[in-house]
XYZ file of C-alpha atoms in Angstrom:
560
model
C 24.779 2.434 -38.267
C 22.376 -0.394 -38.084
C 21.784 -3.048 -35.597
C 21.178 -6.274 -36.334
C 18.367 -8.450 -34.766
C 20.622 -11.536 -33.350
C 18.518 -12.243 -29.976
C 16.461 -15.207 -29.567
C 13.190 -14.622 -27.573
C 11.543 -16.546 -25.186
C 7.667 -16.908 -24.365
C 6.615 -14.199 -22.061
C 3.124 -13.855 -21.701
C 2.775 -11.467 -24.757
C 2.822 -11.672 -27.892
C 6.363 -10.804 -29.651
C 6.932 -9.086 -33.425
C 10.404 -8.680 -34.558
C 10.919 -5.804 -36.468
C 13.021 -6.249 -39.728
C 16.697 -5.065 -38.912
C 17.210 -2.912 -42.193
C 17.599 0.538 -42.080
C 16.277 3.018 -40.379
C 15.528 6.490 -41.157
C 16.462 7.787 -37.462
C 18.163 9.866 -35.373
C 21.130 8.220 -33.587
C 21.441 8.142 -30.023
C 25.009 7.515 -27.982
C 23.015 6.185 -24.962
C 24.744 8.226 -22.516
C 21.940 10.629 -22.677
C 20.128 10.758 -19.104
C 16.633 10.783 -18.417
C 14.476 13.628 -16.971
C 13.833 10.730 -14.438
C 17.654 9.850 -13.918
C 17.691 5.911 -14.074
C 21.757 6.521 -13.100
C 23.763 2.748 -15.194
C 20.548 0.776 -14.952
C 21.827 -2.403 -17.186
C 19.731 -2.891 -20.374
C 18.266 -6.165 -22.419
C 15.813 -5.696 -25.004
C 12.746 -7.234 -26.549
C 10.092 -6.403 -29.005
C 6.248 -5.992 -28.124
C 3.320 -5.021 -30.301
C 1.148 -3.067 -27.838
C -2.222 -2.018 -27.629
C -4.197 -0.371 -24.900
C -4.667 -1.640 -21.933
C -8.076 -3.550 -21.257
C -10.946 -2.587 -19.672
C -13.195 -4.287 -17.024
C -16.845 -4.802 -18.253
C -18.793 -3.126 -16.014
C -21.260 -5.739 -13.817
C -18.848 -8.999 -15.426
C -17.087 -10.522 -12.418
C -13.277 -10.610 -13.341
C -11.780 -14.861 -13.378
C -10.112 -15.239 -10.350
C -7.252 -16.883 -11.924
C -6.633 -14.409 -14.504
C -4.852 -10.979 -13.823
C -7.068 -8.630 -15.098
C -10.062 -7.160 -12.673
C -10.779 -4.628 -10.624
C -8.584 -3.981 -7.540
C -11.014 -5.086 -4.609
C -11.290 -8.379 -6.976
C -8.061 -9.327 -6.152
C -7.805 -8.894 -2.022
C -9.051 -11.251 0.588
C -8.600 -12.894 3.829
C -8.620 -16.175 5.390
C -11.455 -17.047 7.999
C -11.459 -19.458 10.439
C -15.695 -20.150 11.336
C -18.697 -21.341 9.268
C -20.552 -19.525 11.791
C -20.017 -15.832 12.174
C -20.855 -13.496 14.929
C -23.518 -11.269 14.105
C -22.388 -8.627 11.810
C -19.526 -10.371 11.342
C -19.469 -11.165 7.954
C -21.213 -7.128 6.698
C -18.081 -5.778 8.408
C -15.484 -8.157 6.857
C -17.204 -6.952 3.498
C -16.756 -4.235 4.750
C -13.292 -3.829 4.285
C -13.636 -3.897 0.876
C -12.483 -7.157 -0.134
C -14.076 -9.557 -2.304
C -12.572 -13.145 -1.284
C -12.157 -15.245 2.064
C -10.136 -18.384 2.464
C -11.439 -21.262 4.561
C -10.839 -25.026 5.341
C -13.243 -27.253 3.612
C -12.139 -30.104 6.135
C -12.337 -33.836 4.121
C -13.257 -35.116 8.619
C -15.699 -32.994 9.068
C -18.043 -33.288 5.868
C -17.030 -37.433 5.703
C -17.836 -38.521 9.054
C -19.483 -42.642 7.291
C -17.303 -43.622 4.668
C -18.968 -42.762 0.945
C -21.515 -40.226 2.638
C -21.209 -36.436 2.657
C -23.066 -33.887 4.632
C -21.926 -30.422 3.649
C -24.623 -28.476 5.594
C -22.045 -26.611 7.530
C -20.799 -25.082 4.481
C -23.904 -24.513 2.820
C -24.918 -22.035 5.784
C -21.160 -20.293 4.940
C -21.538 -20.253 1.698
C -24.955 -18.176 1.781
C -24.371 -15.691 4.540
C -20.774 -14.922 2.599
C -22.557 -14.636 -0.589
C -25.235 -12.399 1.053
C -22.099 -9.937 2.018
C -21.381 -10.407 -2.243
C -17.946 -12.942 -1.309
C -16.404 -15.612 -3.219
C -14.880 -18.521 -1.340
C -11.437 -19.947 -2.045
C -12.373 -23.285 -0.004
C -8.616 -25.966 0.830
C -10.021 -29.345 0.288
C -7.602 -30.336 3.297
C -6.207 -32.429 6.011
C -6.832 -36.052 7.287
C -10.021 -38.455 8.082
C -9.905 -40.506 10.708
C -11.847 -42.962 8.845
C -8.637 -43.433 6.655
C -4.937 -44.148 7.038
C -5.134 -43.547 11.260
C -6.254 -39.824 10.641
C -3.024 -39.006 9.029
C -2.205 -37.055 5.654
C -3.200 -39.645 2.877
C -0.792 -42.176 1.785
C -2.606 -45.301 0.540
C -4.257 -46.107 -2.491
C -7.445 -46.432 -0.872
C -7.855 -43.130 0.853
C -6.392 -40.989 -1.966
C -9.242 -42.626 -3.769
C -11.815 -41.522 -1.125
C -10.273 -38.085 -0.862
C -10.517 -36.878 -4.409
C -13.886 -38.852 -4.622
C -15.066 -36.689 -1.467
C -13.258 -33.938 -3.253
C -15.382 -34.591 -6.264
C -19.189 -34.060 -4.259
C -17.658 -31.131 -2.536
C -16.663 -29.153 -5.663
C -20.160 -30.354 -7.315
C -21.996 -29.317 -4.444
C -20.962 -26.121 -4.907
C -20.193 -25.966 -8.285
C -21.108 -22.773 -10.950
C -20.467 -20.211 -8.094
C -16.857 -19.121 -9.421
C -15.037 -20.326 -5.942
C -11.609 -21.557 -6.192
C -11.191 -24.915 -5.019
C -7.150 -25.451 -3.258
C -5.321 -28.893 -2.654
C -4.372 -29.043 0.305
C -2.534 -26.259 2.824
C 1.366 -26.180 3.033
C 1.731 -29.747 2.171
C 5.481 -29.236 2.445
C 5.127 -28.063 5.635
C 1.928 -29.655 7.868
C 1.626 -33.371 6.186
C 1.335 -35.894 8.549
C 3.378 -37.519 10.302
C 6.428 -35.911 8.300
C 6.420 -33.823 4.986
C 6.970 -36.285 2.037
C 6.478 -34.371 -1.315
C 5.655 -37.543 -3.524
C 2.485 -38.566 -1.672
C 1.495 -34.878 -1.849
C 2.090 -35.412 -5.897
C -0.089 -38.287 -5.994
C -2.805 -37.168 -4.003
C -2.849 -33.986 -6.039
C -2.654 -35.380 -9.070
C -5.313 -37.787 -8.347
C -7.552 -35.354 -7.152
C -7.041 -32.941 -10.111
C -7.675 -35.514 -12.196
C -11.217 -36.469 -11.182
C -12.044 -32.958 -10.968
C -11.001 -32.583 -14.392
C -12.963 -35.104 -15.727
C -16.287 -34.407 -13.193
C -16.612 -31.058 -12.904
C -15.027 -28.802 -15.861
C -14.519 -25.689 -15.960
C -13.843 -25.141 -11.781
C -10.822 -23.542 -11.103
C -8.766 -26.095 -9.294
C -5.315 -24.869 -7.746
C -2.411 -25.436 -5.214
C -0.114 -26.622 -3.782
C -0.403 -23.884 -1.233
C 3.702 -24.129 -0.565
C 4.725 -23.338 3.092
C 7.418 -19.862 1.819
C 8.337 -20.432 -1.498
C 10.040 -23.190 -1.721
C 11.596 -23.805 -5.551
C 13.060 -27.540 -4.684
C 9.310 -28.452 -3.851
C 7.118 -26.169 -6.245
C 9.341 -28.084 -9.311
C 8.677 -31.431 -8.429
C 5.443 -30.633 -8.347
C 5.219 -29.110 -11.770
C 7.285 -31.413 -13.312
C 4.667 -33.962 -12.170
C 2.404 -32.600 -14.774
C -0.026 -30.368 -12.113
C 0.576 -27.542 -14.046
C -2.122 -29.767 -17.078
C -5.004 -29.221 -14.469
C -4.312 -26.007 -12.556
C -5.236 -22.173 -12.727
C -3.479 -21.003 -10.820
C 0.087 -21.567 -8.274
C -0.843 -21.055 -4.438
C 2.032 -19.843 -2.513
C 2.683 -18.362 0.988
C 5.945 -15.690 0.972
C 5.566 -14.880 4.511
C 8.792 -12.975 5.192
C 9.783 -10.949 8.382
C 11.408 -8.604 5.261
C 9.435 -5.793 3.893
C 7.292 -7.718 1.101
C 9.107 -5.472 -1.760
C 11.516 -8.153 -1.089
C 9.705 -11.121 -2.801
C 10.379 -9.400 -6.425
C 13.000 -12.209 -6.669
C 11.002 -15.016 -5.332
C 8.064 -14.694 -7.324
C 9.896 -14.107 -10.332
C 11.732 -17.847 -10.083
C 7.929 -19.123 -9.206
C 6.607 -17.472 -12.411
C 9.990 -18.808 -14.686
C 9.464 -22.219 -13.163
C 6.190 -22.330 -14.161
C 7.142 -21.058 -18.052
C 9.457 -24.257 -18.193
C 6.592 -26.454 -17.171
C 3.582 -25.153 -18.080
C 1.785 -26.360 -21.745
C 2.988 -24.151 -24.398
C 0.179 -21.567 -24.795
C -0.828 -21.916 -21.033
C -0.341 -18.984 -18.328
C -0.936 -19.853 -15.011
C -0.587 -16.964 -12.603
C 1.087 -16.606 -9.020
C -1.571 -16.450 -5.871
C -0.055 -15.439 -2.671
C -2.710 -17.829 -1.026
C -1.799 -17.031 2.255
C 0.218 -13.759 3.721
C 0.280 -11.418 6.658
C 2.658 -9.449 8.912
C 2.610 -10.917 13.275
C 2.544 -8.053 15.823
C 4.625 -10.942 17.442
C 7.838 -9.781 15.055
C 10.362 -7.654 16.216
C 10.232 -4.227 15.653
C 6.378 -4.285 14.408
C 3.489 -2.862 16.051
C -0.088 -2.281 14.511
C 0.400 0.805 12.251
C 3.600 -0.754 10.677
C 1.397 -4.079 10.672
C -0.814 -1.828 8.770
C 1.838 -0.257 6.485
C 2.962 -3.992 5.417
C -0.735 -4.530 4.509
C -1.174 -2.031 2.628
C 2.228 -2.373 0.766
C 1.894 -6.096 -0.087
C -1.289 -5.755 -1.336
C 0.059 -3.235 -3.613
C 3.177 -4.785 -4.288
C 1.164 -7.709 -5.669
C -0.539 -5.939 -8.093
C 2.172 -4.705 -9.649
C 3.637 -8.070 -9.561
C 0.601 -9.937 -11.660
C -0.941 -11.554 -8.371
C -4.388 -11.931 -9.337
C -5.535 -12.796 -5.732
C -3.898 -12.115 -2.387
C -5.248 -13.461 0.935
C -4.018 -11.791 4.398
C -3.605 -13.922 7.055
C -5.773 -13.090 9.329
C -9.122 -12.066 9.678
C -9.677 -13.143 13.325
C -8.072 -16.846 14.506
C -9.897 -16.920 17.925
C -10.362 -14.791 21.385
C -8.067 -17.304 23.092
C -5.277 -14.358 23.656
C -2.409 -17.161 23.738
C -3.027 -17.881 20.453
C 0.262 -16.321 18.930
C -1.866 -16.448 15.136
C -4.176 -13.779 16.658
C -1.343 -11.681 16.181
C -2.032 -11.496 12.844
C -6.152 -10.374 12.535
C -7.165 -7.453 11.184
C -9.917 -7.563 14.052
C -9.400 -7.457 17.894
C -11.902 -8.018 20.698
C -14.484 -5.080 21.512
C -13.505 -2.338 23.701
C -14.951 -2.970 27.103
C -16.189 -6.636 27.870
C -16.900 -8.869 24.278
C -20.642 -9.353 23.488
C -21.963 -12.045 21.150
C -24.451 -9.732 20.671
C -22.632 -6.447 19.702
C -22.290 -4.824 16.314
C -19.828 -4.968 15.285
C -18.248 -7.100 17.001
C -15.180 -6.967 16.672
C -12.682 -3.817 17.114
C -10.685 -2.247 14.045
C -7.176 -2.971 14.448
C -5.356 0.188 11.843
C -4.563 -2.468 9.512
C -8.466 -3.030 8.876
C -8.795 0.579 8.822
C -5.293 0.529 6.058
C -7.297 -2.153 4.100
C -10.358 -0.139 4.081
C -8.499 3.018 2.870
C -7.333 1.236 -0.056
C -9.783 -0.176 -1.117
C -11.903 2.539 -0.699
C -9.244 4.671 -2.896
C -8.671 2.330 -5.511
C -10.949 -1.084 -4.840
C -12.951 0.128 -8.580
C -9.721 0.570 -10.260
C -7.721 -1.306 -12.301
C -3.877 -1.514 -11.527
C -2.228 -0.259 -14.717
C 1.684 0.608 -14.367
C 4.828 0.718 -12.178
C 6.010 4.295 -12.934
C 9.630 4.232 -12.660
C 11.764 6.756 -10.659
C 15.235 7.770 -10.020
C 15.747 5.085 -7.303
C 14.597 1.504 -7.382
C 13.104 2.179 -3.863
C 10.627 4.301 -4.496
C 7.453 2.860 -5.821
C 4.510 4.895 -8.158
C 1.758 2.597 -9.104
C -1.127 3.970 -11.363
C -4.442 3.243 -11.766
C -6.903 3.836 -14.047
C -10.881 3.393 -14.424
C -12.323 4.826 -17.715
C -10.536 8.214 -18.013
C -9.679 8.251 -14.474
C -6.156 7.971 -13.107
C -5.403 7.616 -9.291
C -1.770 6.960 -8.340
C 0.077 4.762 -4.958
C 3.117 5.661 -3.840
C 5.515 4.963 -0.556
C 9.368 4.208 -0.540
C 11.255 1.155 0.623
C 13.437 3.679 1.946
C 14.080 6.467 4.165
C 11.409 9.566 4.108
C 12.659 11.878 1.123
C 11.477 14.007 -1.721
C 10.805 12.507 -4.912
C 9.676 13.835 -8.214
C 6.870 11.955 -9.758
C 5.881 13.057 -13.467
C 3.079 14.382 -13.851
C 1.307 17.909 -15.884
C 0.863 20.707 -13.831
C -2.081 20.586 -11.996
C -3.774 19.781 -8.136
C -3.652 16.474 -6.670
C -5.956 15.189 -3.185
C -3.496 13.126 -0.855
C -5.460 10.063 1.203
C -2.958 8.676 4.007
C -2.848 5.519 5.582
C -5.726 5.487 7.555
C -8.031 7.233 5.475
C -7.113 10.707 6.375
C -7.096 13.746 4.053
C -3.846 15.325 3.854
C -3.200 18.813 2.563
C -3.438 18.561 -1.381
C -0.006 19.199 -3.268
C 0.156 20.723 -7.091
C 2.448 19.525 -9.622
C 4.550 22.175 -11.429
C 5.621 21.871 -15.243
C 8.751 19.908 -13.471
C 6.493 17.220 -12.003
C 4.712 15.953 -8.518
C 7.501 17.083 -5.544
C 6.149 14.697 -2.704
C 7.807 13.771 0.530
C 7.697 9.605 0.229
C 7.481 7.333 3.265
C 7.060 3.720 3.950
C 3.217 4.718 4.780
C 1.358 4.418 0.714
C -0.273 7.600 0.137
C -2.758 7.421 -2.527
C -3.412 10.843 -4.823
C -5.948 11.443 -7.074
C -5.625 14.464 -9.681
C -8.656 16.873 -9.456
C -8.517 17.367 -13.160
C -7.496 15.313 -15.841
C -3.995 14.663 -15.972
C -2.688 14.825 -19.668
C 1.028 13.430 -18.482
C -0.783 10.641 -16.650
C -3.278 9.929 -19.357
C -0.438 9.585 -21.447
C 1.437 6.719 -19.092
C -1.888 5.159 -18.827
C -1.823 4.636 -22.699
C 1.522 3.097 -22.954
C 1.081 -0.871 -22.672
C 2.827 -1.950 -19.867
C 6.257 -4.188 -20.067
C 6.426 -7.454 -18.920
C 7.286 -8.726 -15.500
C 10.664 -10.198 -16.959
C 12.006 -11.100 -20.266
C 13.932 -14.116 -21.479
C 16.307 -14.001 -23.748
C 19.358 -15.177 -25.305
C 22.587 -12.864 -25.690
C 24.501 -11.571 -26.426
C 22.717 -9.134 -29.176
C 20.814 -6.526 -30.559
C 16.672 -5.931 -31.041
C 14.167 -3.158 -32.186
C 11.390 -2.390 -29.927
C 8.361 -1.771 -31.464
C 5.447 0.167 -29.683
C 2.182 0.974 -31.140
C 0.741 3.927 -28.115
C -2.907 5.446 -28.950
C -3.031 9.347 -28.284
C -5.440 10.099 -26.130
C -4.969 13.538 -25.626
C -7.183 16.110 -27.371
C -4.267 17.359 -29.744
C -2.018 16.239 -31.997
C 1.478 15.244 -29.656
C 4.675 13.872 -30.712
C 5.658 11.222 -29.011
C 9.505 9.593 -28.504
C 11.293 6.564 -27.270
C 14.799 6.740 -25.038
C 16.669 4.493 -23.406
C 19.351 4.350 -20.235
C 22.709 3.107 -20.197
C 23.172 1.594 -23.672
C 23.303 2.793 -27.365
C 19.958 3.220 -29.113
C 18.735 5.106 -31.849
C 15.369 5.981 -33.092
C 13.549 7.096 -35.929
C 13.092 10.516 -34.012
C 10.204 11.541 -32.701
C 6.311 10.451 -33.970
C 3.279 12.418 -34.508
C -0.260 11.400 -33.892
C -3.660 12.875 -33.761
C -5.586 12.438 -31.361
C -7.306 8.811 -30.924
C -4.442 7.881 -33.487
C -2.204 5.467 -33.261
C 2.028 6.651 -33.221
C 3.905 3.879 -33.905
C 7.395 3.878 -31.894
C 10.563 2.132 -33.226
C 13.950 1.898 -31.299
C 16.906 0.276 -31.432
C 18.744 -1.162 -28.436
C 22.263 -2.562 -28.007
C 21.764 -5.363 -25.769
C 23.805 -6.711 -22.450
C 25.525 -10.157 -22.175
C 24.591 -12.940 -19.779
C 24.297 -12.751 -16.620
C 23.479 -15.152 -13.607
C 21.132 -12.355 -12.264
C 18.480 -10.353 -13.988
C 18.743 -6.823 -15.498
C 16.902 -3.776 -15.384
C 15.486 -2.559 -18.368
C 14.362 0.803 -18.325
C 12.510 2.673 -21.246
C 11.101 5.930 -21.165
C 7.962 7.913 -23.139
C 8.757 11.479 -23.868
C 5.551 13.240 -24.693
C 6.789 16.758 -26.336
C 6.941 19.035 -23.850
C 4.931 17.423 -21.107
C 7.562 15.183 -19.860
C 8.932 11.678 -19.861
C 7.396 9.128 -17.871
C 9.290 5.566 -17.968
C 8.958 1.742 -16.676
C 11.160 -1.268 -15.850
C 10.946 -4.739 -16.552
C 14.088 -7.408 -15.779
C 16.175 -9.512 -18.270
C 16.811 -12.839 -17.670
C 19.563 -13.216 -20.430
């Protein structure tokens, strides 16, 4: 038989080739055939991608902060609350391996005459954080008491002044790559009362004299209290989307932070349907942490959640995520403390000391992670038999490293992989005993503590999932209907392979399987029958079979 080509595509970030619907010379599939991961009656769109390999980070070239490409430590930070550290402060927040803090560039404290700015206090920040090699995201923010009785801005006259002091902040500092935010939580902490359309016009106001004064700045916001869709659209439909690089939002949750799939995806579809044709303008989760203060938490699941929603946003296209909180103040009623990564010193707190603060585990987590992956580049979700369990590889060069906890209870899982011996890295940076992968795969018990693995020979399975462009987030589309896919995967094993394309749950057929020498290209057709519409995306599951090394496979969700 042969399908015919009757979905309509949507824009999704990639570029999109149909393939012509005439025949094929293939082997027929009934669908019903399972995979060697056992995807169970995951629902199926399709979609057609011409893929390539994935990029790779030039080495010494700092990655743009509002793309989603870069190295892992490029896209972790935390927010700060000084100008003036402690001593040592600053070497061991660098420590932790991040690359970005988040601070308050306060409009009252840099305006204190009308029309004159003094941003000395910043300028002493600014060069002990770019000693330590950090980048600031600085939230042009709050009220002067010089204007509109120190409340948010409202009137003509001191939006003016605040994106003219906006204007000789970002200029002062210009050509250092920062990231410049409007405001914090406007929905949330305006004054006296939230009130979303004088948030629009200050924002738009003060994007548009950045614009025009200082190009090529990356300007972004709003910096939403949650995610809050009623709020984020009127903004976008305001036009902010013409002068931002990114969308600042803060999905603080007392859920595990798996469970902001769903909310970032309606952030990312809202922005498709406002953003310029041609424009992408990536998700920031400006502003997220886990409170010792929530039930049920304590410091090593505080560290868990760290570790997971860092990773999590990775493999959700967040190209910058800032944990609340480095270390709000030593005032121990101060419910935010419950948040730092830092506590005070054992034994009485010293100015002097160094460091001086104490490790809480989830500074020790962040280190770990970074330490384990912070010069890699996140690559694919791996999909397994259960939606739960998450396998995130990484690459750098020829080098794979993999990530991977469960959402749900401890089990055993069976993560593909060639036979060979893999070093296990826990939580807290501790070296577990190392585990070898049969010709079946990678047996490992899976927690909700990431464990990070790292072959100790090249993995030719692995290599092989690294090569295999990675789906889409989502897909829109319009069914009901039928498309080819059409891959284009590089060999990049050191012998000829043949290489085949399955699918779960729906008919398909295929051309059978491919053959390519090494370094060439194989190019992969199939042939999908497609699902109807539904209110609520789809998974999508393809799989890879690579002879007789094993199928690896990937998700991606249909909004049909």
């Amino acid at each position: 038989m042969c399908f015919q080509a009757t979905f309509e595509t949507r824009r999704t970030g990639q570029a999109v080739e149909i393939v012509s619907p005439g025949r094929l010379s293939r082997r027929a599939a009934t669908g019903t055939q399972p995979f060697a991961f056992g995807l169970g009656q995951a629902l199926l769109a399709v979609f057609v991608l011409s893929l390539a390999l994935p990029t790779r980070a030039i080495p010494g070239q700092a990655s743009n902060p509002a793309d989603t490409s870069g190295t892992v430590a490029d896209k972790l930070g935390v927010n700060i609350h000084f100008t003036d550290p402690l001593p040592g402060e600053v070497p061991m927040l660098a420590a932790s391996g991040v690359r970005w803090v988040r601070m308050d560039l306060k409009w009252s404290l840099t305006e204190r005459a009308r029309g004159q700015y003094d941003f000395s206090v910043y300028d002493r920040l600014v060069a002990t954080l770019q000693a330590s090699h950090l980048r600031a995201m600085f939230i042009l923010c709050y009220a002067n008491p010089l204007y509109d009785q120190n409340l948010s801005p409202v009137s003509d006259e001191a939006r003016q002044a605040f994106a003219n002091w906006a204007v000789a902040a970002v200029t002062h500092f210009r050509g250092r790559g920062f990231l410049w935010e409007i405001y914090n939580e406007p929905n949330a902490f305006w004054q006296p009362r939230p009130n979303t359309e004088a948030y629009v016009k200050l924002a738009l106001a003060t994007s548009e004299a950045l614009a025009e004064a200082t190009p090529g700045e990356k300007v972004i916001g709003p910096a939403s209290a949650a995610v809050d869709p009623p709020f984020l659209e009127a903004v976008f439909r305001a036009g902010l989307l013409n002068y931002w690089s990114a969308v600042t939002i803060h999905p603080y949750r007392p859920s595990d932070p798996e469970t902001a799939a769903d909310d970032l995806r309606d952030v990312r579809l809202l922005i498709r349907k406002y953003a310029a044709p041609g424009k992408t303008i990536p998700v920031m989760a400006g502003e997220w942490g886990y409170s010792l203060s929530s039930a049920g938490m304590d410091e090593h699941k505080q560290a868990a959640m760290l570790a997971r929603e860092w990773l999590f946003d990775l493999a959700n296209d967040v190209p910058l995520t800032i944990w609340y909180d480095w270390h709000r103040s030593s005032d121990a009623s101060d419910r935010d403390t419950s948040f730092d990564l830092v506590g005070p010193p054992e034994g009485s707190p010293s100015g002097g000391q160094n460091p001086p603060f104490r490790p809480r585990p989830a500074y020790v987590a962040a280190r770990t992670l970074t330490q384990a992956l912070g010069s890699y580049q996140f690559n694919k979700r791996l999909a397994l038999e259960s939606p739960a369990d998450y396998v995130l590889l990484f690459t750098k060069d020829d080098s794979v490293r993999l990530a991977v906890w469960t959402t749900g209870s401890p089990h055993t899982a069976v993560i593909p992989a060639s036979a060979g011996d893999f070093n296990v890295t826990g939580l807290a940076g501790d070296q577990l005993p190392p585990v070898r992968a049969d010709r079946h795969g990678l047996r490992l018990t899976l927690t909700g503590d990431p464990q990070y693995l790292a072959p100790e020979q090249p993995n030719e399975l692995l290599s092989v999932a690294a090569a295999w462009q990675r789906l889409p987030l989502e897909i829109e589309v319009r069914a009901p209907g039928v498309l080819p896919l059409h891959f284009s995967l590089r060999n990049p094993l050191p012998k000829d392979e043949r290489f085949e394309l399955r699918a779960v749950g729906a008919p398909f057929e295929t051309e059978g399987p491919v053959k390519a020498r090494p370094g060439a290209d194989a190019d992969l057709i199939i042939r999908v029958a497609a699902t109807e519409r539904s209110t609520t995306p789809m998974r999508l599951a393809i799989g890879l079979e690579a002879a007789k090394r094993g199928v690896v496979a990937q998700e991606t969700a249909i909004v049909a």
